[in-house]
Structure formats: structure tokens, C-alpha cells
Amino acid sequence: MGFQIMSMSDAAASRVKAIVENSGPEAQGIRVGIKKGGCAGMEYTIDLVREINAKDDLIERDGARVWVDPAAVLYLLGTEMDFETTTLRSGFTFHNPNQTSACGCGESVELKAADLAELARQKQAETA
């Protein structure tokens, strides 16, 4: 039984496509991962993909392509990636059910690994 790792909003897909279009012919999409850092313990990473890593998982929407670092998969299961613009900032946001807390500035988060047994129960309930 497979799980969707991540989804993208329309705004996120549109922004990913714009980044790729403005980054030259070698640009393929972006790569999302996580790293240790920040006051809450972890930070999301976003990098331009010029060479595809066969170990990464691919998420696609409306022509936008996002690869997910295998080391981040358990922390990103069920996450929706969005893009928002406010008066003070613009950037990708992550609505992550595995987030347990965040720092006050919103730059770092505390994440727990997804509960695969709970995800299986939810998927089974959806199909019943």
C-alpha cells in the first residue's frame, strides 16, 4: 500500500514552473529536503534540480516537478507544499501533519517521523 509523499497547491506548482523557466535550459525542477538547523531543530531545504537523482521521489502537478530527498520522506508524508505572498514576504510554505512545533520566526520546525500504521488505517478507512 503506497502513500502520497507530498502534494502541491496550484500556487506552488505555478511558482515551481516559473523558477524552472527562469533558471536556464538545464533546470528540471526543484528538490525538497530537510536539514538540522534553526532554533526548533529542522529546516526545509529547496534546491534547483539540474541533474536528476534516481533515488529521489518525484511529485508532479500541472507540469511542475518536485523531487523529494529520500532522507526526508518519513518527515514529509502527507505534507502540502504551497506558495504564498504576503505584505512582508513570499515563499514556499509547508502544511505538514508531522510538525510538532515551530520557532517564533517560522524559519525552523520540529518534525516527527510519520506514523505509517496510522496512515495505513486512514487509507483503509478512505477506501472502505
PDB file of C-alpha atoms in Angstrom:
ATOM      1  CA  MET A   1       0.000   0.000   0.000  1.00  0.00           C
ATOM      2  CA  GLY A   2       1.615   3.263  -1.139  1.00  0.00           C
ATOM      3  CA  PHE A   3       1.285   6.713   0.328  1.00  0.00           C
ATOM      4  CA  GLN A   4       1.461  10.041  -1.434  1.00  0.00           C
ATOM      5  CA  ILE A   5       4.553  11.706  -0.042  1.00  0.00           C
ATOM      6  CA  MET A   6       3.593  15.291  -0.731  1.00  0.00           C
ATOM      7  CA  SER A   7       1.140  17.355  -2.716  1.00  0.00           C
ATOM      8  CA  MET A   8       1.458  20.810  -4.274  1.00  0.00           C
ATOM      9  CA  SER A   9      -1.077  23.602  -4.358  1.00  0.00           C
ATOM     10  CA  ASP A  10      -1.802  25.436  -7.617  1.00  0.00           C
ATOM     11  CA  ALA A  11       0.274  28.373  -6.339  1.00  0.00           C
ATOM     12  CA  ALA A  12       3.261  26.125  -5.542  1.00  0.00           C
ATOM     13  CA  ALA A  13       3.101  24.424  -8.944  1.00  0.00           C
ATOM     14  CA  SER A  14       2.928  27.794 -10.680  1.00  0.00           C
ATOM     15  CA  ARG A  15       5.939  29.093  -8.737  1.00  0.00           C
ATOM     16  CA  VAL A  16       7.994  25.934  -9.401  1.00  0.00           C
ATOM     17  CA  LYS A  17       7.313  26.283 -13.135  1.00  0.00           C
ATOM     18  CA  ALA A  18       8.333  29.976 -13.035  1.00  0.00           C
ATOM     19  CA  ILE A  19      11.584  29.125 -11.228  1.00  0.00           C
ATOM     20  CA  VAL A  20      12.440  26.456 -13.802  1.00  0.00           C
ATOM     21  CA  GLU A  21      11.581  28.716 -16.758  1.00  0.00           C
ATOM     22  CA  ASN A  22      13.862  31.456 -15.384  1.00  0.00           C
ATOM     23  CA  SER A  23      16.778  29.154 -14.492  1.00  0.00           C
ATOM     24  CA  GLY A  24      18.092  28.103 -17.879  1.00  0.00           C
ATOM     25  CA  PRO A  25      17.734  25.038 -20.082  1.00  0.00           C
ATOM     26  CA  GLU A  26      19.367  22.619 -17.620  1.00  0.00           C
ATOM     27  CA  ALA A  27      16.775  23.283 -14.897  1.00  0.00           C
ATOM     28  CA  GLN A  28      14.470  20.299 -14.359  1.00  0.00           C
ATOM     29  CA  GLY A  29      12.530  21.295 -11.221  1.00  0.00           C
ATOM     30  CA  ILE A  30      13.249  21.698  -7.529  1.00  0.00           C
ATOM     31  CA  ARG A  31      14.269  19.333  -4.745  1.00  0.00           C
ATOM     32  CA  VAL A  32      12.777  19.450  -1.261  1.00  0.00           C
ATOM     33  CA  GLY A  33      14.533  18.074   1.785  1.00  0.00           C
ATOM     34  CA  ILE A  34      15.113  18.774   5.440  1.00  0.00           C
ATOM     35  CA  LYS A  35      18.243  19.527   7.417  1.00  0.00           C
ATOM     36  CA  LYS A  36      19.127  20.011  11.052  1.00  0.00           C
ATOM     37  CA  GLY A  37      19.203  23.655  11.977  1.00  0.00           C
ATOM     38  CA  GLY A  38      17.363  26.645  13.341  1.00  0.00           C
ATOM     39  CA  CYS A  39      16.078  27.119  16.848  1.00  0.00           C
ATOM     40  CA  ALA A  40      13.351  24.464  16.518  1.00  0.00           C
ATOM     41  CA  GLY A  41      15.722  21.794  15.197  1.00  0.00           C
ATOM     42  CA  MET A  42      14.951  21.318  11.485  1.00  0.00           C
ATOM     43  CA  GLU A  43      14.616  23.406   8.355  1.00  0.00           C
ATOM     44  CA  TYR A  44      13.122  22.701   4.954  1.00  0.00           C
ATOM     45  CA  THR A  45      15.571  22.899   2.061  1.00  0.00           C
ATOM     46  CA  ILE A  46      14.765  23.781  -1.531  1.00  0.00           C
ATOM     47  CA  ASP A  47      17.338  23.443  -4.290  1.00  0.00           C
ATOM     48  CA  LEU A  48      17.213  23.742  -8.057  1.00  0.00           C
ATOM     49  CA  VAL A  49      17.495  20.378  -9.841  1.00  0.00           C
ATOM     50  CA  ARG A  50      19.789  20.317 -12.847  1.00  0.00           C
ATOM     51  CA  GLU A  51      20.656  16.611 -12.648  1.00  0.00           C
ATOM     52  CA  ILE A  52      18.046  14.097 -11.544  1.00  0.00           C
ATOM     53  CA  ASN A  53      18.931  11.760  -8.666  1.00  0.00           C
ATOM     54  CA  ALA A  54      17.308   8.373  -9.341  1.00  0.00           C
ATOM     55  CA  LYS A  55      16.838   7.813  -5.580  1.00  0.00           C
ATOM     56  CA  ASP A  56      14.595  10.877  -5.182  1.00  0.00           C
ATOM     57  CA  ASP A  57      10.805  10.562  -5.324  1.00  0.00           C
ATOM     58  CA  LEU A  58       9.074  12.699  -7.958  1.00  0.00           C
ATOM     59  CA  ILE A  59       5.919  14.736  -7.354  1.00  0.00           C
ATOM     60  CA  GLU A  60       4.284  16.368 -10.394  1.00  0.00           C
ATOM     61  CA  ARG A  61       1.417  18.791 -10.862  1.00  0.00           C
ATOM     62  CA  ASP A  62       0.494  20.736 -13.989  1.00  0.00           C
ATOM     63  CA  GLY A  63       3.988  20.325 -15.426  1.00  0.00           C
ATOM     64  CA  ALA A  64       5.781  21.347 -12.216  1.00  0.00           C
ATOM     65  CA  ARG A  65       8.257  18.775 -10.978  1.00  0.00           C
ATOM     66  CA  VAL A  66       9.454  18.470  -7.384  1.00  0.00           C
ATOM     67  CA  TRP A  67      11.842  15.787  -6.233  1.00  0.00           C
ATOM     68  CA  VAL A  68      11.916  14.707  -2.586  1.00  0.00           C
ATOM     69  CA  ASP A  69      15.137  13.746  -0.840  1.00  0.00           C
ATOM     70  CA  PRO A  70      14.801  10.116   0.378  1.00  0.00           C
ATOM     71  CA  ALA A  71      16.104  11.112   3.834  1.00  0.00           C
ATOM     72  CA  ALA A  72      13.131  13.492   4.197  1.00  0.00           C
ATOM     73  CA  VAL A  73      10.313  11.178   3.088  1.00  0.00           C
ATOM     74  CA  LEU A  74       9.196   9.976   6.547  1.00  0.00           C
ATOM     75  CA  TYR A  75       9.033  13.581   7.738  1.00  0.00           C
ATOM     76  CA  LEU A  76       7.124  14.838   4.689  1.00  0.00           C
ATOM     77  CA  LEU A  77       4.422  12.167   4.273  1.00  0.00           C
ATOM     78  CA  GLY A  78       1.068  13.913   3.943  1.00  0.00           C
ATOM     79  CA  THR A  79       2.573  17.398   3.521  1.00  0.00           C
ATOM     80  CA  GLU A  80       1.090  20.012   1.195  1.00  0.00           C
ATOM     81  CA  MET A  81       3.584  22.411  -0.330  1.00  0.00           C
ATOM     82  CA  ASP A  82       2.147  25.877  -1.001  1.00  0.00           C
ATOM     83  CA  PHE A  83       3.474  29.239  -2.138  1.00  0.00           C
ATOM     84  CA  GLU A  84       2.228  32.440  -0.584  1.00  0.00           C
ATOM     85  CA  THR A  85       2.891  36.126  -0.942  1.00  0.00           C
ATOM     86  CA  THR A  86       2.156  38.495   1.914  1.00  0.00           C
ATOM     87  CA  THR A  87       2.958  42.137   2.545  1.00  0.00           C
ATOM     88  CA  LEU A  88       6.250  41.209   4.214  1.00  0.00           C
ATOM     89  CA  ARG A  89       7.455  38.065   2.447  1.00  0.00           C
ATOM     90  CA  SER A  90       6.889  35.486  -0.244  1.00  0.00           C
ATOM     91  CA  GLY A  91       7.966  31.884  -0.280  1.00  0.00           C
ATOM     92  CA  PHE A  92       7.094  28.229  -0.135  1.00  0.00           C
ATOM     93  CA  THR A  93       5.196  27.036   2.912  1.00  0.00           C
ATOM     94  CA  PHE A  94       4.637  23.500   4.121  1.00  0.00           C
ATOM     95  CA  HIS A  95       1.439  22.296   5.775  1.00  0.00           C
ATOM     96  CA  ASN A  96       2.924  19.243   7.440  1.00  0.00           C
ATOM     97  CA  PRO A  97       0.939  16.884   9.710  1.00  0.00           C
ATOM     98  CA  ASN A  98       4.258  15.661  11.148  1.00  0.00           C
ATOM     99  CA  GLN A  99       5.202  19.086  12.516  1.00  0.00           C
ATOM    100  CA  THR A 100       5.102  19.194  16.297  1.00  0.00           C
ATOM    101  CA  SER A 101       6.236  22.806  16.795  1.00  0.00           C
ATOM    102  CA  ALA A 102       7.862  25.767  15.094  1.00  0.00           C
ATOM    103  CA  CYS A 103      10.082  28.638  16.151  1.00  0.00           C
ATOM    104  CA  GLY A 104       8.594  32.090  16.555  1.00  0.00           C
ATOM    105  CA  CYS A 105      10.032  33.430  13.303  1.00  0.00           C
ATOM    106  CA  GLY A 106       8.714  30.461  11.307  1.00  0.00           C
ATOM    107  CA  GLU A 107      12.068  29.584   9.768  1.00  0.00           C
ATOM    108  CA  SER A 108      12.542  26.252  11.525  1.00  0.00           C
ATOM    109  CA  VAL A 109      10.309  23.444  12.721  1.00  0.00           C
ATOM    110  CA  GLU A 110      10.313  20.358  14.872  1.00  0.00           C
ATOM    111  CA  LEU A 111       9.230  17.265  12.935  1.00  0.00           C
ATOM    112  CA  LYS A 112       8.473  13.695  13.891  1.00  0.00           C
ATOM    113  CA  ALA A 113       8.567  10.758  11.533  1.00  0.00           C
ATOM    114  CA  ALA A 114       5.166   9.868  10.079  1.00  0.00           C
ATOM    115  CA  ASP A 115       3.237   7.076  11.791  1.00  0.00           C
ATOM    116  CA  LEU A 116       2.950   4.537   8.963  1.00  0.00           C
ATOM    117  CA  ALA A 117       0.427   2.380  10.849  1.00  0.00           C
ATOM    118  CA  GLU A 118      -1.853   5.406  11.304  1.00  0.00           C
ATOM    119  CA  LEU A 119      -1.507   6.343   7.624  1.00  0.00           C
ATOM    120  CA  ALA A 120      -2.435   2.778   6.656  1.00  0.00           C
ATOM    121  CA  ARG A 121      -5.541   2.922   8.877  1.00  0.00           C
ATOM    122  CA  GLN A 122      -6.565   6.260   7.329  1.00  0.00           C
ATOM    123  CA  LYS A 123      -6.063   4.972   3.791  1.00  0.00           C
ATOM    124  CA  GLN A 124      -8.043   1.828   4.601  1.00  0.00           C
ATOM    125  CA  ALA A 125     -10.890   3.929   6.063  1.00  0.00           C
ATOM    126  CA  GLU A 126     -10.956   6.093   2.901  1.00  0.00           C
ATOM    127  CA  THR A 127     -11.335   3.063   0.641  1.00  0.00           C
ATOM    128  CA  ALA A 128     -13.914   1.304   2.805  1.00  0.00           C
TER     129      ALA A 128
END
